[in-house]
Amino acid sequence: YCWIWIAIDRVGKRFINCSFGSRGTETGIQLWDKLKDIEIKEVMTDHWKAYAEFLPAAIHTRSKAETYTVEGYNSIFRHFLARLRRKSKCYTKSIEMLRYSVLLLMKFRNKELTMFE
């Protein structure tokens, strides 16, 4: 399995960045390192224990009720990318292609990429 960790701006509803890997702390740290140049005031996560190992406690809120924005993005991934649907015949054979698929979709959703003029 390959887990996709994503960072979303809840106010602007924009995709910020992502990391691909295990469900463990290493992948979370990779994502957190990608965000080091961004001023982050609050981080909302569910109660997965790996978050507490690398997120600063002063800005970290653990509540399933506060993860609705990222869950919405997970739904968008499953809707538009067949390789992420459950019980699908399509599946990712390459993490590199998964990365490109996710990044292209998010660039398009952020209006940073246009497909049609």
Short mmCIF file of N, CA and C in Angstrom, two decimals:
data_model
loop_
_atom_site.label_atom_id
_atom_site.label_comp_id
_atom_site.label_asym_id
_atom_site.label_seq_id
_atom_site.Cartn_x
_atom_site.Cartn_y
_atom_site.Cartn_z
N TYR A 1 0.82 -1.18 0.00
CA TYR A 1 0.00 0.00 0.00
C TYR A 1 0.86 1.25 0.00
N CYS A 2 0.36 2.29 -0.62
CA CYS A 2 1.02 3.59 -0.62
C CYS A 2 0.02 4.60 -0.09
N TRP A 3 0.38 5.31 0.95
CA TRP A 3 -0.48 6.31 1.55
C TRP A 3 -0.14 7.68 0.98
N ILE A 4 -1.16 8.49 0.78
CA ILE A 4 -0.96 9.86 0.30
C ILE A 4 -1.26 10.79 1.47
N TRP A 5 -0.26 11.53 1.91
CA TRP A 5 -0.42 12.54 2.96
C TRP A 5 -0.57 13.87 2.25
N ILE A 6 -1.64 14.60 2.54
CA ILE A 6 -1.84 15.88 1.87
C ILE A 6 -2.00 17.01 2.87
N ALA A 7 -1.57 18.19 2.44
CA ALA A 7 -1.73 19.41 3.23
C ALA A 7 -2.66 20.32 2.44
N ILE A 8 -3.70 20.80 3.12
CA ILE A 8 -4.74 21.62 2.50
C ILE A 8 -4.88 22.92 3.28
N ASP A 9 -5.08 24.01 2.56
CA ASP A 9 -5.42 25.29 3.18
C ASP A 9 -6.93 25.28 3.40
N ARG A 10 -7.36 25.22 4.65
CA ARG A 10 -8.79 25.14 4.94
C ARG A 10 -9.53 26.42 4.59
N VAL A 11 -8.89 27.56 4.73
CA VAL A 11 -9.57 28.83 4.45
C VAL A 11 -9.77 29.01 2.95
N GLY A 12 -8.70 28.85 2.19
CA GLY A 12 -8.78 29.02 0.74
C GLY A 12 -9.19 27.78 -0.01
N LYS A 13 -9.33 26.65 0.71
CA LYS A 13 -9.71 25.37 0.11
C LYS A 13 -8.75 24.98 -1.01
N ARG A 14 -7.47 25.24 -0.80
CA ARG A 14 -6.46 24.95 -1.81
C ARG A 14 -5.51 23.85 -1.36
N PHE A 15 -5.10 23.06 -2.32
CA PHE A 15 -4.11 22.02 -2.11
C PHE A 15 -2.75 22.70 -1.95
N ILE A 16 -1.97 22.30 -0.94
CA ILE A 16 -0.65 22.90 -0.71
C ILE A 16 0.45 21.95 -1.18
N ASN A 17 0.49 20.75 -0.63
CA ASN A 17 1.54 19.81 -1.01
C ASN A 17 1.16 18.41 -0.55
N CYS A 18 1.96 17.43 -0.92
CA CYS A 18 1.68 16.05 -0.52
C CYS A 18 2.96 15.23 -0.46
N SER A 19 2.86 14.08 0.19
CA SER A 19 3.94 13.09 0.24
C SER A 19 3.34 11.72 0.06
N PHE A 20 4.13 10.81 -0.47
CA PHE A 20 3.69 9.46 -0.74
C PHE A 20 4.58 8.49 0.00
N GLY A 21 3.98 7.50 0.65
CA GLY A 21 4.78 6.52 1.37
C GLY A 21 3.95 5.70 2.32
N SER A 22 4.54 5.35 3.44
CA SER A 22 3.87 4.52 4.43
C SER A 22 2.94 5.38 5.29
N ARG A 23 2.26 4.74 6.19
CA ARG A 23 1.38 5.46 7.10
C ARG A 23 2.13 5.92 8.35
N GLY A 24 3.41 5.67 8.36
CA GLY A 24 4.23 5.98 9.53
C GLY A 24 4.75 7.41 9.55
N THR A 25 5.50 7.68 10.58
CA THR A 25 6.02 9.01 10.86
C THR A 25 6.92 9.53 9.74
N GLU A 26 7.68 8.67 9.08
CA GLU A 26 8.64 9.12 8.07
C GLU A 26 7.96 9.92 6.96
N THR A 27 6.82 9.44 6.48
CA THR A 27 6.12 10.13 5.40
C THR A 27 5.57 11.46 5.90
N GLY A 28 5.08 11.50 7.11
CA GLY A 28 4.59 12.75 7.69
C GLY A 28 5.70 13.77 7.83
N ILE A 29 6.87 13.33 8.22
CA ILE A 29 8.01 14.24 8.34
C ILE A 29 8.40 14.78 6.97
N GLN A 30 8.35 13.94 5.94
CA GLN A 30 8.65 14.40 4.58
C GLN A 30 7.69 15.53 4.18
N LEU A 31 6.40 15.35 4.47
CA LEU A 31 5.42 16.39 4.14
C LEU A 31 5.68 17.64 4.97
N TRP A 32 5.92 17.49 6.26
CA TRP A 32 6.16 18.64 7.12
C TRP A 32 7.39 19.42 6.66
N ASP A 33 8.43 18.72 6.19
CA ASP A 33 9.63 19.39 5.67
C ASP A 33 9.32 20.19 4.41
N LYS A 34 8.40 19.70 3.59
CA LYS A 34 8.01 20.44 2.39
C LYS A 34 7.27 21.73 2.72
N LEU A 35 6.70 21.81 3.93
CA LEU A 35 5.90 22.97 4.33
C LEU A 35 6.68 23.98 5.16
N LYS A 36 7.97 23.77 5.37
CA LYS A 36 8.73 24.60 6.30
C LYS A 36 8.82 26.07 5.89
N ASP A 37 8.66 26.39 4.60
CA ASP A 37 8.73 27.78 4.15
C ASP A 37 7.38 28.49 4.20
N ILE A 38 6.35 27.81 4.63
CA ILE A 38 5.00 28.37 4.70
C ILE A 38 4.67 28.70 6.15
N GLU A 39 4.09 29.86 6.38
CA GLU A 39 3.66 30.21 7.74
C GLU A 39 2.39 29.44 8.05
N ILE A 40 2.47 28.55 9.02
CA ILE A 40 1.34 27.71 9.39
C ILE A 40 0.90 28.10 10.80
N LYS A 41 -0.37 28.48 10.92
CA LYS A 41 -0.90 28.92 12.22
C LYS A 41 -1.60 27.81 12.97
N GLU A 42 -2.24 26.89 12.22
CA GLU A 42 -2.98 25.79 12.84
C GLU A 42 -2.84 24.54 11.98
N VAL A 43 -2.82 23.40 12.64
CA VAL A 43 -2.82 22.12 11.95
C VAL A 43 -3.93 21.27 12.56
N MET A 44 -4.82 20.78 11.72
CA MET A 44 -5.93 19.94 12.18
C MET A 44 -5.73 18.53 11.65
N THR A 45 -5.73 17.56 12.55
CA THR A 45 -5.58 16.16 12.14
C THR A 45 -6.57 15.30 12.92
N ASP A 46 -6.67 14.05 12.50
CA ASP A 46 -7.42 13.11 13.30
C ASP A 46 -6.49 12.59 14.40
N HIS A 47 -6.84 11.50 15.01
CA HIS A 47 -6.09 11.02 16.17
C HIS A 47 -5.00 10.00 15.84
N TRP A 48 -4.57 9.96 14.59
CA TRP A 48 -3.51 9.02 14.22
C TRP A 48 -2.24 9.40 14.97
N LYS A 49 -1.63 8.44 15.66
CA LYS A 49 -0.53 8.72 16.58
C LYS A 49 0.71 9.31 15.92
N ALA A 50 0.94 9.04 14.66
CA ALA A 50 2.15 9.53 13.99
C ALA A 50 2.22 11.06 13.96
N TYR A 51 1.08 11.74 13.90
CA TYR A 51 1.08 13.21 13.82
C TYR A 51 1.75 13.84 15.03
N ALA A 52 1.49 13.31 16.19
CA ALA A 52 2.01 13.89 17.43
C ALA A 52 3.53 13.80 17.52
N GLU A 53 4.13 12.93 16.72
CA GLU A 53 5.57 12.75 16.78
C GLU A 53 6.36 13.83 16.05
N PHE A 54 5.73 14.58 15.14
CA PHE A 54 6.49 15.59 14.40
C PHE A 54 5.80 16.96 14.33
N LEU A 55 4.52 17.04 14.64
CA LEU A 55 3.83 18.35 14.59
C LEU A 55 4.00 19.07 15.92
N PRO A 56 4.26 20.38 15.88
CA PRO A 56 4.38 21.15 17.13
C PRO A 56 3.06 21.16 17.89
N ALA A 57 3.09 20.82 19.15
CA ALA A 57 1.88 20.73 19.96
C ALA A 57 1.13 22.06 20.06
N ALA A 58 1.83 23.17 19.98
CA ALA A 58 1.21 24.49 20.13
C ALA A 58 0.23 24.81 19.01
N ILE A 59 0.43 24.24 17.82
CA ILE A 59 -0.47 24.54 16.70
C ILE A 59 -1.28 23.32 16.25
N HIS A 60 -1.12 22.21 16.94
CA HIS A 60 -1.75 20.96 16.52
C HIS A 60 -3.06 20.71 17.27
N THR A 61 -4.15 20.56 16.52
CA THR A 61 -5.45 20.20 17.08
C THR A 61 -5.83 18.83 16.56
N ARG A 62 -6.13 17.92 17.47
CA ARG A 62 -6.53 16.57 17.09
C ARG A 62 -8.03 16.42 17.28
N SER A 63 -8.74 16.35 16.15
CA SER A 63 -10.19 16.21 16.21
C SER A 63 -10.69 15.73 14.86
N LYS A 64 -11.38 14.64 14.84
CA LYS A 64 -11.95 14.11 13.59
C LYS A 64 -12.95 15.10 13.00
N ALA A 65 -13.59 15.89 13.84
CA ALA A 65 -14.57 16.87 13.38
C ALA A 65 -13.92 18.00 12.57
N GLU A 66 -12.61 18.18 12.70
CA GLU A 66 -11.92 19.28 12.01
C GLU A 66 -11.21 18.85 10.73
N THR A 67 -11.42 17.62 10.30
CA THR A 67 -10.71 17.12 9.12
C THR A 67 -11.60 17.06 7.88
N TYR A 68 -12.72 17.77 7.89
CA TYR A 68 -13.67 17.68 6.79
C TYR A 68 -13.09 18.17 5.46
N THR A 69 -12.21 19.16 5.48
CA THR A 69 -11.65 19.68 4.23
C THR A 69 -10.76 18.63 3.57
N VAL A 70 -9.89 18.01 4.33
CA VAL A 70 -9.01 17.00 3.75
C VAL A 70 -9.81 15.76 3.34
N GLU A 71 -10.85 15.43 4.06
CA GLU A 71 -11.70 14.30 3.66
C GLU A 71 -12.41 14.60 2.35
N GLY A 72 -12.76 15.86 2.14
CA GLY A 72 -13.35 16.27 0.86
C GLY A 72 -12.37 16.06 -0.28
N TYR A 73 -11.10 16.38 -0.04
CA TYR A 73 -10.08 16.16 -1.06
C TYR A 73 -9.87 14.66 -1.31
N ASN A 74 -9.92 13.85 -0.27
CA ASN A 74 -9.82 12.41 -0.47
C ASN A 74 -10.94 11.91 -1.36
N SER A 75 -12.12 12.46 -1.20
CA SER A 75 -13.26 12.10 -2.04
C SER A 75 -13.03 12.54 -3.49
N ILE A 76 -12.46 13.72 -3.68
CA ILE A 76 -12.13 14.21 -5.03
C ILE A 76 -11.13 13.27 -5.70
N PHE A 77 -10.12 12.83 -4.95
CA PHE A 77 -9.14 11.89 -5.51
C PHE A 77 -9.84 10.62 -6.00
N ARG A 78 -10.69 10.05 -5.15
CA ARG A 78 -11.36 8.80 -5.53
C ARG A 78 -12.31 9.02 -6.70
N HIS A 79 -12.93 10.19 -6.79
CA HIS A 79 -13.88 10.46 -7.87
C HIS A 79 -13.17 10.57 -9.22
N PHE A 80 -12.08 11.34 -9.27
CA PHE A 80 -11.44 11.63 -10.54
C PHE A 80 -10.32 10.67 -10.92
N LEU A 81 -9.74 9.97 -9.97
CA LEU A 81 -8.63 9.07 -10.26
C LEU A 81 -9.04 7.63 -10.01
N ALA A 82 -9.29 6.90 -11.09
CA ALA A 82 -9.75 5.51 -10.98
C ALA A 82 -8.78 4.67 -10.17
N ARG A 83 -7.50 4.99 -10.24
CA ARG A 83 -6.50 4.20 -9.52
C ARG A 83 -6.65 4.29 -8.01
N LEU A 84 -7.46 5.23 -7.50
CA LEU A 84 -7.65 5.38 -6.05
C LEU A 84 -9.01 4.91 -5.57
N ARG A 85 -9.84 4.41 -6.47
CA ARG A 85 -11.16 3.92 -6.06
C ARG A 85 -11.03 2.56 -5.40
N ARG A 86 -11.90 2.33 -4.49
CA ARG A 86 -11.91 1.03 -3.82
C ARG A 86 -12.52 -0.02 -4.74
N LYS A 87 -12.02 -1.24 -4.64
CA LYS A 87 -12.53 -2.36 -5.42
C LYS A 87 -12.53 -2.07 -6.92
N SER A 88 -11.47 -1.47 -7.39
CA SER A 88 -11.36 -1.09 -8.78
C SER A 88 -10.41 -2.03 -9.50
N LYS A 89 -10.61 -2.17 -10.77
CA LYS A 89 -9.68 -2.94 -11.58
C LYS A 89 -8.44 -2.11 -11.92
N CYS A 90 -8.57 -0.80 -11.80
CA CYS A 90 -7.43 0.08 -12.04
C CYS A 90 -6.64 0.19 -10.74
N TYR A 91 -5.36 0.08 -10.84
CA TYR A 91 -4.53 0.27 -9.66
C TYR A 91 -3.19 0.83 -10.10
N THR A 92 -2.51 1.45 -9.19
CA THR A 92 -1.25 2.09 -9.48
C THR A 92 -0.13 1.07 -9.52
N LYS A 93 0.57 1.05 -10.62
CA LYS A 93 1.70 0.14 -10.78
C LYS A 93 3.01 0.87 -10.49
N SER A 94 2.96 2.19 -10.46
CA SER A 94 4.16 2.99 -10.25
C SER A 94 3.84 4.16 -9.33
N ILE A 95 4.61 4.34 -8.29
CA ILE A 95 4.39 5.47 -7.39
C ILE A 95 4.63 6.78 -8.12
N GLU A 96 5.55 6.78 -9.07
CA GLU A 96 5.81 7.99 -9.85
C GLU A 96 4.56 8.41 -10.63
N MET A 97 3.86 7.47 -11.25
CA MET A 97 2.64 7.80 -11.99
C MET A 97 1.52 8.23 -11.04
N LEU A 98 1.45 7.64 -9.86
CA LEU A 98 0.49 8.07 -8.85
C LEU A 98 0.76 9.52 -8.47
N ARG A 99 2.02 9.85 -8.23
CA ARG A 99 2.43 11.21 -7.87
C ARG A 99 2.02 12.19 -8.97
N TYR A 100 2.32 11.86 -10.23
CA TYR A 100 1.96 12.76 -11.33
C TYR A 100 0.44 12.93 -11.44
N SER A 101 -0.30 11.85 -11.26
CA SER A 101 -1.76 11.92 -11.35
C SER A 101 -2.34 12.85 -10.28
N VAL A 102 -1.88 12.68 -9.05
CA VAL A 102 -2.36 13.50 -7.94
C VAL A 102 -1.97 14.96 -8.14
N LEU A 103 -0.72 15.21 -8.50
CA LEU A 103 -0.26 16.59 -8.67
C LEU A 103 -0.95 17.29 -9.84
N LEU A 104 -1.18 16.59 -10.94
CA LEU A 104 -1.91 17.20 -12.05
C LEU A 104 -3.34 17.57 -11.66
N LEU A 105 -4.01 16.66 -10.97
CA LEU A 105 -5.37 16.94 -10.53
C LEU A 105 -5.40 18.14 -9.58
N MET A 106 -4.46 18.21 -8.66
CA MET A 106 -4.45 19.31 -7.70
C MET A 106 -4.06 20.63 -8.34
N LYS A 107 -3.15 20.61 -9.31
CA LYS A 107 -2.81 21.84 -10.04
C LYS A 107 -4.05 22.35 -10.78
N PHE A 108 -4.80 21.43 -11.39
CA PHE A 108 -6.01 21.82 -12.09
C PHE A 108 -7.05 22.38 -11.12
N ARG A 109 -7.25 21.73 -9.97
CA ARG A 109 -8.22 22.18 -8.97
C ARG A 109 -7.84 23.54 -8.37
N ASN A 110 -6.54 23.81 -8.25
CA ASN A 110 -6.06 25.10 -7.74
C ASN A 110 -6.06 26.19 -8.80
N LYS A 111 -6.50 25.83 -10.01
CA LYS A 111 -6.50 26.76 -11.15
C LYS A 111 -5.10 27.24 -11.51
N GLU A 112 -4.12 26.35 -11.31
CA GLU A 112 -2.74 26.64 -11.69
C GLU A 112 -2.40 25.99 -13.03
N LEU A 113 -3.36 25.24 -13.57
CA LEU A 113 -3.17 24.52 -14.81
C LEU A 113 -4.50 24.57 -15.55
N THR A 114 -4.45 24.96 -16.82
CA THR A 114 -5.67 24.97 -17.60
C THR A 114 -5.56 23.93 -18.70
N MET A 115 -6.63 23.22 -18.92
CA MET A 115 -6.64 22.20 -19.94
C MET A 115 -7.28 22.71 -21.24
N PHE A 116 -8.15 23.70 -21.09
CA PHE A 116 -8.85 24.26 -22.24
C PHE A 116 -8.80 25.76 -22.16
N GLU A 117 -8.69 26.41 -23.27
CA GLU A 117 -8.70 27.88 -23.29
C GLU A 117 -10.10 28.39 -23.45
#
